[in-house]
Short mmCIF file of C-alpha atoms in Angstrom, two decimals:
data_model
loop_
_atom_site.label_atom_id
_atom_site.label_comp_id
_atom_site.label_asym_id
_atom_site.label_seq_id
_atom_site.Cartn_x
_atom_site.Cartn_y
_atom_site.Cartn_z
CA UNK A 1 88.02 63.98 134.93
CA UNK A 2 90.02 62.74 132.04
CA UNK A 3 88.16 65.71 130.10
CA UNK A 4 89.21 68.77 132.25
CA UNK A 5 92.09 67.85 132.50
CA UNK A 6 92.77 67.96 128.67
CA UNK A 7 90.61 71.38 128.71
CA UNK A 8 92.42 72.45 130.74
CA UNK A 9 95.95 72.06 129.14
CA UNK A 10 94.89 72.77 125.64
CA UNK A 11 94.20 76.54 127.73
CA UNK A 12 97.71 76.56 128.72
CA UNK A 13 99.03 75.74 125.41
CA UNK A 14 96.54 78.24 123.77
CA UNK A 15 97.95 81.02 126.09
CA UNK A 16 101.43 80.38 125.34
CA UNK A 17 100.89 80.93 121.84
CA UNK A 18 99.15 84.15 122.40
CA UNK A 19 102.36 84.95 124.31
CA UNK A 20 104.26 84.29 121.07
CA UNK A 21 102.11 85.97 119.03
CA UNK A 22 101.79 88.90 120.88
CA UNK A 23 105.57 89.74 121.12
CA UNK A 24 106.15 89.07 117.66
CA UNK A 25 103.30 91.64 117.26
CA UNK A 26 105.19 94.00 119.46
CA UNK A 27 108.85 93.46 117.88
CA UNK A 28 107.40 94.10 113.85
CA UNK A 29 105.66 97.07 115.27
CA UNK A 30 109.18 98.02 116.62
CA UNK A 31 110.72 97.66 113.49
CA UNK A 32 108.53 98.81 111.42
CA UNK A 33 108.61 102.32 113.49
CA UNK A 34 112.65 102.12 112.42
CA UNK A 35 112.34 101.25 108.75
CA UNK A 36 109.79 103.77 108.72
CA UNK A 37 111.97 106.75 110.31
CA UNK A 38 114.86 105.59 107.80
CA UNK A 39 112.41 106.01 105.54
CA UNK A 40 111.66 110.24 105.82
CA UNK A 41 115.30 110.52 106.52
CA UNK A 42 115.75 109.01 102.99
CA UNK A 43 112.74 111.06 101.58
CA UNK A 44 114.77 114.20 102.54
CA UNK A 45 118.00 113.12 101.07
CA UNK A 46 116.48 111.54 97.97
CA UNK A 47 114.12 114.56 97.31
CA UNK A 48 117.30 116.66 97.51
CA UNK A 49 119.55 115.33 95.02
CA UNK A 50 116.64 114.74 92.45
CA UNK A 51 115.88 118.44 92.81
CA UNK A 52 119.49 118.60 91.85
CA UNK A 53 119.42 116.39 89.20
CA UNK A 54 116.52 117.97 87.87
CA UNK A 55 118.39 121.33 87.78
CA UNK A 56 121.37 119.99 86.44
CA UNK A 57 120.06 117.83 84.09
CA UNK A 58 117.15 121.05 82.70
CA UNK A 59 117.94 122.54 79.00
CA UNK A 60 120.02 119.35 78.35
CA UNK A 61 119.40 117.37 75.37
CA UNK A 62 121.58 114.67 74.24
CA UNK A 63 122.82 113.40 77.60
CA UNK A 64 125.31 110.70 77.31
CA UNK A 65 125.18 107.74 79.94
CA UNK A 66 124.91 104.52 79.84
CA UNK A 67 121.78 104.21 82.53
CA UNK A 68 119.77 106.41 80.01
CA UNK A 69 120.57 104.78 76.65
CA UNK A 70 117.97 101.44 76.05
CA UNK A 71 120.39 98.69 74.53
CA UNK A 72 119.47 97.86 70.90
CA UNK A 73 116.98 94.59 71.00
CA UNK A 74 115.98 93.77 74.82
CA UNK A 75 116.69 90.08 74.86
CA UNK A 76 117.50 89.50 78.51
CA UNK A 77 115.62 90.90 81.51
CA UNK A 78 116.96 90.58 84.60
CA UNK A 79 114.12 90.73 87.53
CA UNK A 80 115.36 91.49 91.28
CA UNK A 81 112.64 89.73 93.82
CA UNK A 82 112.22 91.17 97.03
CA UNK A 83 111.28 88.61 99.13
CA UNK A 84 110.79 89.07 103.06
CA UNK A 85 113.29 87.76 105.81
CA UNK A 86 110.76 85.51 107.58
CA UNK A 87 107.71 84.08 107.08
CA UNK A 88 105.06 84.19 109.29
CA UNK A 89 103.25 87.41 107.59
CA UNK A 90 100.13 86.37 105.69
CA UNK A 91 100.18 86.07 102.01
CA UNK A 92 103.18 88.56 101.33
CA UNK A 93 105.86 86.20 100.44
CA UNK A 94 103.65 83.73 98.30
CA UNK A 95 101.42 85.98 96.73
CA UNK A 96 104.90 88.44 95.06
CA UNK A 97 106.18 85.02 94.13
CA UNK A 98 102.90 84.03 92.61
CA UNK A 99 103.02 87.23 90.49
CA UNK A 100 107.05 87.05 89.65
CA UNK A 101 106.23 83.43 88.41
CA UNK A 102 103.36 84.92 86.53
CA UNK A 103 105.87 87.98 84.85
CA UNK A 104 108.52 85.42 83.98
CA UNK A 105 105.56 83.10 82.55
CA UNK A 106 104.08 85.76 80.43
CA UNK A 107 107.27 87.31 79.06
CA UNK A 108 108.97 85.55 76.02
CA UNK A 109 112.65 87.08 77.34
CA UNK A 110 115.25 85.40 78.84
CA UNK A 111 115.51 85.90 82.70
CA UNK A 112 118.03 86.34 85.15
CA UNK A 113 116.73 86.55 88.35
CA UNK A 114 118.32 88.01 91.55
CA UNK A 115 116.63 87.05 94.99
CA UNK A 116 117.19 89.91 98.11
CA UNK A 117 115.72 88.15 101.00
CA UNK A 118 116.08 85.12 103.23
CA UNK A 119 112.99 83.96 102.52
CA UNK A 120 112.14 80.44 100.99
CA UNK A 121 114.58 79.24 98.74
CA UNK A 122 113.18 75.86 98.70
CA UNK A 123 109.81 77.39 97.79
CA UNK A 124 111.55 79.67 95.34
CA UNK A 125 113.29 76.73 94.26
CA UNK A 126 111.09 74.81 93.40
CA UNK A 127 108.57 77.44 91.56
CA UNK A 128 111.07 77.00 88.90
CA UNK A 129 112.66 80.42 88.88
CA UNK A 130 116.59 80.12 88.34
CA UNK A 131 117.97 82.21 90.76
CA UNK A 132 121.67 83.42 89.42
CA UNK A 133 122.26 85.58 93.04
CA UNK A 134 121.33 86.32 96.35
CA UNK A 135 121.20 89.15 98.32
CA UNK A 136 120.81 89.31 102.44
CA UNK A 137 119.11 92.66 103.02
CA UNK A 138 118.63 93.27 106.85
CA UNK A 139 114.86 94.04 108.38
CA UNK A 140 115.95 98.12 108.32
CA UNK A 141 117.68 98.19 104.81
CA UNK A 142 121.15 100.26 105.24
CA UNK A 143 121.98 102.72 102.72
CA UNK A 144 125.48 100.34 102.68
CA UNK A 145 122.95 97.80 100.99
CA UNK A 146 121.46 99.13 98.77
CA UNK A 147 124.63 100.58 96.98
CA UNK A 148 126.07 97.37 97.11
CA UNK A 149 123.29 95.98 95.47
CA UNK A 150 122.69 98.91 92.65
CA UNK A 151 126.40 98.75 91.62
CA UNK A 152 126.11 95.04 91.04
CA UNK A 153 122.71 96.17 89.22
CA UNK A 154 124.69 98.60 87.36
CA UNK A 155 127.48 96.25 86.27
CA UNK A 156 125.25 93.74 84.72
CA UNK A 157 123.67 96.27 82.75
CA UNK A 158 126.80 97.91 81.57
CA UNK A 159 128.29 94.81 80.72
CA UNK A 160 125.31 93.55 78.70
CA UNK A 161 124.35 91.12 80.38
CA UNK A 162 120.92 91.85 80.75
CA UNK A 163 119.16 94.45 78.99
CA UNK A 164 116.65 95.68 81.34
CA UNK A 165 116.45 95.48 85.25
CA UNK A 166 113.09 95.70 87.04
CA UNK A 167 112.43 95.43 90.52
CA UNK A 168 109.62 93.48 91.95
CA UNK A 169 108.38 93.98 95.37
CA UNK A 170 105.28 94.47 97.52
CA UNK A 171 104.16 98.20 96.66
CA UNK A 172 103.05 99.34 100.74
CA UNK A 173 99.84 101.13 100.12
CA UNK A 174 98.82 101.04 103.71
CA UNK A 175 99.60 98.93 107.07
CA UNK A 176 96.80 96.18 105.90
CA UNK A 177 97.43 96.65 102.02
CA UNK A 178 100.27 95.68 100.18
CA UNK A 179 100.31 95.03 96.25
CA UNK A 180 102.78 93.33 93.94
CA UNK A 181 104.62 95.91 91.81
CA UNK A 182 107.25 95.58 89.55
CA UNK A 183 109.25 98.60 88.76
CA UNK A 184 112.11 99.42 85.61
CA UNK A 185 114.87 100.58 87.02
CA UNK A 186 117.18 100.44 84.45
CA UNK A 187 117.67 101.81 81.53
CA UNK A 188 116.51 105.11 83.29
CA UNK A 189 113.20 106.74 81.81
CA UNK A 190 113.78 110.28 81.49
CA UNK A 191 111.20 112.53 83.12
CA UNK A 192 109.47 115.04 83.10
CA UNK A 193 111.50 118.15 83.10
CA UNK A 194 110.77 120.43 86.34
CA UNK A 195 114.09 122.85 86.68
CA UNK A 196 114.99 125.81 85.15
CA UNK A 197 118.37 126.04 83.24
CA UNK A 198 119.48 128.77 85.03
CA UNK A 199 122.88 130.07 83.27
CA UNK A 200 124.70 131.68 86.44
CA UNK A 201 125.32 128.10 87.92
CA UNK A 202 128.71 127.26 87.59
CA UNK A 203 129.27 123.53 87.33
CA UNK A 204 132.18 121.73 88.77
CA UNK A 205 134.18 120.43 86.87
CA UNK A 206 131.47 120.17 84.44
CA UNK A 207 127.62 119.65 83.70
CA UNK A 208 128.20 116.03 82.09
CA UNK A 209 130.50 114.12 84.90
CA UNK A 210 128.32 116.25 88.06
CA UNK A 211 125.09 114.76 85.81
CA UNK A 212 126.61 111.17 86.00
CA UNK A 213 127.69 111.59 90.01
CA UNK A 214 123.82 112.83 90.39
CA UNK A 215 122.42 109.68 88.03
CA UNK A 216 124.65 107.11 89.91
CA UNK A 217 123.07 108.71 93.47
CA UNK A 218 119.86 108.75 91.63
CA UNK A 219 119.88 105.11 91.02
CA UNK A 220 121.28 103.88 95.08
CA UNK A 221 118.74 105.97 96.28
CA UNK A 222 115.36 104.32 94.11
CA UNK A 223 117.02 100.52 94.96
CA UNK A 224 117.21 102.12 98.66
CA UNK A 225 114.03 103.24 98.61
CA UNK A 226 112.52 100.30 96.89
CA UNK A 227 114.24 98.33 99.30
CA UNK A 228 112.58 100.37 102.46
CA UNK A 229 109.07 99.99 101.42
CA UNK A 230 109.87 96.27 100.96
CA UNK A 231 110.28 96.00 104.49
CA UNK A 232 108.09 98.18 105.53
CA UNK A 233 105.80 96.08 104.08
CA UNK A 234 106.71 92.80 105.39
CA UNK A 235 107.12 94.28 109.02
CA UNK A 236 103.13 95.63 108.80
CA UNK A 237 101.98 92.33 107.08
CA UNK A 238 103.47 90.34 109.84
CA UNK A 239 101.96 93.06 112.89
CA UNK A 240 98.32 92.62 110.83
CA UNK A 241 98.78 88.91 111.22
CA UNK A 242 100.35 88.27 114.47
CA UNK A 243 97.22 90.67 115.63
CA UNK A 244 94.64 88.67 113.48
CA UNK A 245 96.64 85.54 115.36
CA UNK A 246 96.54 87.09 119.04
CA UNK A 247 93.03 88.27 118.71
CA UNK A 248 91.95 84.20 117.32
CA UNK A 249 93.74 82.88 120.27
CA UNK A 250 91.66 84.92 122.85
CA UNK A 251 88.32 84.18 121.14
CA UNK A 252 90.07 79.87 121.26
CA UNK A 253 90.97 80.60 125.43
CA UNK A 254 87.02 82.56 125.91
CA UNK A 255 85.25 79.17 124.00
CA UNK A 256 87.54 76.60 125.75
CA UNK A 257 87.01 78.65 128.95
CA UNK A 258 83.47 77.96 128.25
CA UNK A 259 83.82 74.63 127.90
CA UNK A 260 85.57 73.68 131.01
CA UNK A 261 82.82 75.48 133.18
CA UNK A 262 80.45 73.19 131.28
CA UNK A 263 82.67 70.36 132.48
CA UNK A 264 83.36 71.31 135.69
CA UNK A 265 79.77 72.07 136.27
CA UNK A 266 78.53 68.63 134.88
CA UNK A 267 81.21 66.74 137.06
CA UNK A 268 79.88 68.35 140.33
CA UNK A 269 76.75 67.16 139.39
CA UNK A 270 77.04 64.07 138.51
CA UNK A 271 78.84 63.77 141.75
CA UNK A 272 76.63 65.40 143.73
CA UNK A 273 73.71 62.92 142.38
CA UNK A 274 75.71 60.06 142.93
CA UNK A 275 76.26 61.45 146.69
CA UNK A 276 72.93 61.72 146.86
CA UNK A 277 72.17 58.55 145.26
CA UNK A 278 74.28 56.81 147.72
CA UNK A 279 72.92 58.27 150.67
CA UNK A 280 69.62 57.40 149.86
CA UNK A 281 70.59 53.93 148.84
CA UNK A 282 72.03 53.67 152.25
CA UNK A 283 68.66 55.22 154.48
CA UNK A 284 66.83 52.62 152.50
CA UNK A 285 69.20 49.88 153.88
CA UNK A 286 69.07 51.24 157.08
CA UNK A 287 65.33 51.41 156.86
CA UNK A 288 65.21 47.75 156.04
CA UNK A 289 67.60 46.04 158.32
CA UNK B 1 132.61 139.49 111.96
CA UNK B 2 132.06 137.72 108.84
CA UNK B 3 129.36 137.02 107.32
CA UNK B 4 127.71 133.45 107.47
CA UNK B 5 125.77 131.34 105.40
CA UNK B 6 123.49 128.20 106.21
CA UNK B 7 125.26 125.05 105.44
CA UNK B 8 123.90 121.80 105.67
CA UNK B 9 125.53 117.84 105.09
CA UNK B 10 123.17 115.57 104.60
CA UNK B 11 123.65 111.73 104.05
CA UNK B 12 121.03 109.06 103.12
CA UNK B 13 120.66 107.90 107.24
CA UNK B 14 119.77 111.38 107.68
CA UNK B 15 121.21 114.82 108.84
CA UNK B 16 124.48 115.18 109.96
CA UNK B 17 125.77 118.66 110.35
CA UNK B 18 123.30 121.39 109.92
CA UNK B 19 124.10 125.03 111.17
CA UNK B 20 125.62 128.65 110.37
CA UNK B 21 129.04 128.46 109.32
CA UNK B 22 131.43 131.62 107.69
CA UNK B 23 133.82 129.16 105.90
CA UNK B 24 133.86 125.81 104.16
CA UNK B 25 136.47 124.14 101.99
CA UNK B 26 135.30 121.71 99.65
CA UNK B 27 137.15 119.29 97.69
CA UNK B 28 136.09 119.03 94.15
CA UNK B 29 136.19 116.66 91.45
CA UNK B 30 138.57 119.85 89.73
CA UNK B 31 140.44 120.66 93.20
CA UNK B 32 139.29 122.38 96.04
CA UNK B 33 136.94 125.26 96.17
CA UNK B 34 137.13 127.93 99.77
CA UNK B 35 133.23 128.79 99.89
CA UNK B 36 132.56 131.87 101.81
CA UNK B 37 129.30 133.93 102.28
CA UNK B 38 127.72 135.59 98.99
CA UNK B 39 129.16 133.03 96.92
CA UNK B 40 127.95 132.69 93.36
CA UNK B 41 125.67 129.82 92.68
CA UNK B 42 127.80 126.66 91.61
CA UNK B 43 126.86 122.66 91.88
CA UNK B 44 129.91 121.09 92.12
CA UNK B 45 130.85 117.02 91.97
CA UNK B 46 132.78 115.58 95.21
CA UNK B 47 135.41 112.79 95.65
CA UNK B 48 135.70 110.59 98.78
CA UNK B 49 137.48 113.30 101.28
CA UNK B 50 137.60 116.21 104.21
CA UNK B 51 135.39 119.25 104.02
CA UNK B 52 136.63 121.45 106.42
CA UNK B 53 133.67 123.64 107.96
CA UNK B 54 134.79 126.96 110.21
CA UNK B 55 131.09 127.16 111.90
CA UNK B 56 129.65 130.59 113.01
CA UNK B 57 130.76 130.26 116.72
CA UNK B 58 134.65 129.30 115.21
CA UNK B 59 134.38 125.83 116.00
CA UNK B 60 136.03 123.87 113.35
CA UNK B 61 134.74 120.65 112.31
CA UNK B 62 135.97 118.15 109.89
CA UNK B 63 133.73 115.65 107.96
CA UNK B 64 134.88 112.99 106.37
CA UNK B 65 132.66 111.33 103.54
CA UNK B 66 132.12 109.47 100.37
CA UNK B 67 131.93 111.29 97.12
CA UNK B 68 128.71 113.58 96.26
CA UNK B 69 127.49 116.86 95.41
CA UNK B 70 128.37 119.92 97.34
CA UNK B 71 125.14 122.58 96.37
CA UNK B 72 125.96 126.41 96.60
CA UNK B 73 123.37 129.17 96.17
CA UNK B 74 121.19 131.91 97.72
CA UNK B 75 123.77 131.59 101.13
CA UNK B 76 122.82 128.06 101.38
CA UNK B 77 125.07 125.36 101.24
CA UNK B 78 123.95 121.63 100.69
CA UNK B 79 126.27 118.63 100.76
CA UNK B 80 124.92 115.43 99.70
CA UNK B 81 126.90 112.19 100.61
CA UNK B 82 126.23 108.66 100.40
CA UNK B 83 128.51 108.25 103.73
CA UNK B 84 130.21 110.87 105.78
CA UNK B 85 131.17 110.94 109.61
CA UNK B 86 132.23 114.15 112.17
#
């Protein structure tokens, strides 16, 4: 019986995990719903001030600020990993570490890397990246964050320390499909003018300090938004494979299931033969004597 | 009754005021600007501080906020602020 019983407890134990694995399921679909919402309401903020900046910015040639201006020789580059909170959610964590490791490899600069994340500093540690700083960013990234963390990004520029600042993260494609980007934030590529100078505007006080108010928004807003589609990342990586985990654990409970009616089954036989065994043993006795 | 125009303050966690209003006063980077209907088109720069919005119905309501951009044209206004509470 030694058997079922050990069946039958390895069920139990299987169960509780798909108990775990289902709520953990439940909570990252939770919070991915939030850091998705956050998301559009960003969008619409985002979308409104570059429209602005666009305008402002339209007809102007020689725009002075230091986000726009590429320092002389590019000797330093500093490279902000966004790394998950937890682990837990397939291969995101290892596989942007992989390719950051792979960047810093490949590149003959200096490095300066900046870690936003709770995840694996042993692991990160011991890749061999030198991480200068470290940033907590929570599972719905606050707008609070992400300026905090652009006017640090700012300062080091400014100050020369580094010469360029690129973000690398898990580009969110899709719910199952995530992909390791990196993207320059600073200095600032100019794009692609869209507005129309239109004259009648009057600008307060005047074009060039509204153009840096609208650059420095510009900038919170992309580590913001960089910063959201981190985590929205993370949270749909870790509902794929907390499903991919819940749906394994029923298949485990069906085949063990399986197995203990095989168990059970050959038990009551066996005992039923021996029964049987035993009362014929006994007739025959009874026969005899 | 005065005219109105559709004025809007919008921060980065989403929309806060949104609604017709017939006055707003809106500190500027270069002092503070009284914004009434038909006003001509002007992008100004904002310090941290109080607009004061007089809403159609003559409510009065006071947001405080981080400095932005306060966007004025076509009867539309558009305040954008990294921060800003009622």
């Amino acid at each position: 019986m030694a058997n079922l019983r050990a069946i039958r407890t390895r069920i139990k134990s299987v169960e509780n995990t798909r108990q775990i694995t289902k709520s953990m399921k439940m909570v990252a679909a939770a919070k991915l719903r939030k850091t998705q919402s956050a998301f559009a309401s960003l969008r619409a903020y985002a979308g409104e001030s570059g429209k602005l900046l666009a305008e402002a910015s339209a007809g102007q040639t020689g725009i002075e600020n230091p986000y726009l201006t590429p320092h002389a020789e590019c000797r330093r580059i500093c490279y902000v990993l966004i790394v998950g909170n937890r682990g837990l959610c397939g291969t995101y964590n290892q596989s942007l570490l992989r390719y950051c490791e792979n960047l810093i490899k490949d590149s003959d600069k200096e490095n300066y890397v900046i870690v936003c994340g709770r995840w694996g500093k042993d692991l990160i540690a011991a890749a061999g990246l030198e991480v200068r700083e470290n940033y907590e960013i929570g599972d719905t990234p606050t707008h609070e964050e992400a300026l905090t963390l652009a006017e640090r990004l700012k300062e080091l520029y400014r100050e020369g320390s580094v010469d360029e600042i690129r973000l690398v993260y898990q580009h969110y494609r899709s719910v199952l499909s995530q992909v390791p980007e990196q993207a320059q934030l600073l200095p600032l590529q100019k794009q692609e003018e869209t507005g129309s100078a239109d004259r009648s505007t009057i600008f307060e006080p005047d074009r060039d300090s509204l153009l840096n108010t609208l650059l420095d928004m510009y900038i919170g807003n992309t580590v913001h938004a960089v910063l959201l589609e981190a985590r929205t990342g993370e949270h749909s990586a870790r509902m794929t494979a907390m499903t991919a985990a819940a749906d394994n654990t029923e298949e485990l409970i069906n085949d063990l299931t399986l197995e203990l009616n095989h168990a059970r089954q050959a038990a009551i036989t066996t005992e039923i033969s021996e029964i049987a065994g035993g009362a014929e043993a006994l007739r025959n006795n009874t026969a005899g004597g | 009754m005065a005219k109105s125009f559709h004025l809007r303050i919008m921060t980065a966690e989403g929309t806060l005021l949104e609604g017709e209003a017939d006055y707003c006063h809106i500190p500027t980077t270069a002092g503070s600007v009284g914004v009434l209907a038909d006003h001509a088109p002007m992008l100004c720069a904002m310090p941290e501080g109080e607009t004061l919005c007089r809403m159609e119905d003559g409510t009065e309501k006071t947001v405080r906020h981080s400095s932005g951009v306060a966007d004025v044209r076509d009867n539309r206004v558009t305040i954008l602020a990294d921060r800003a509470e009622l």
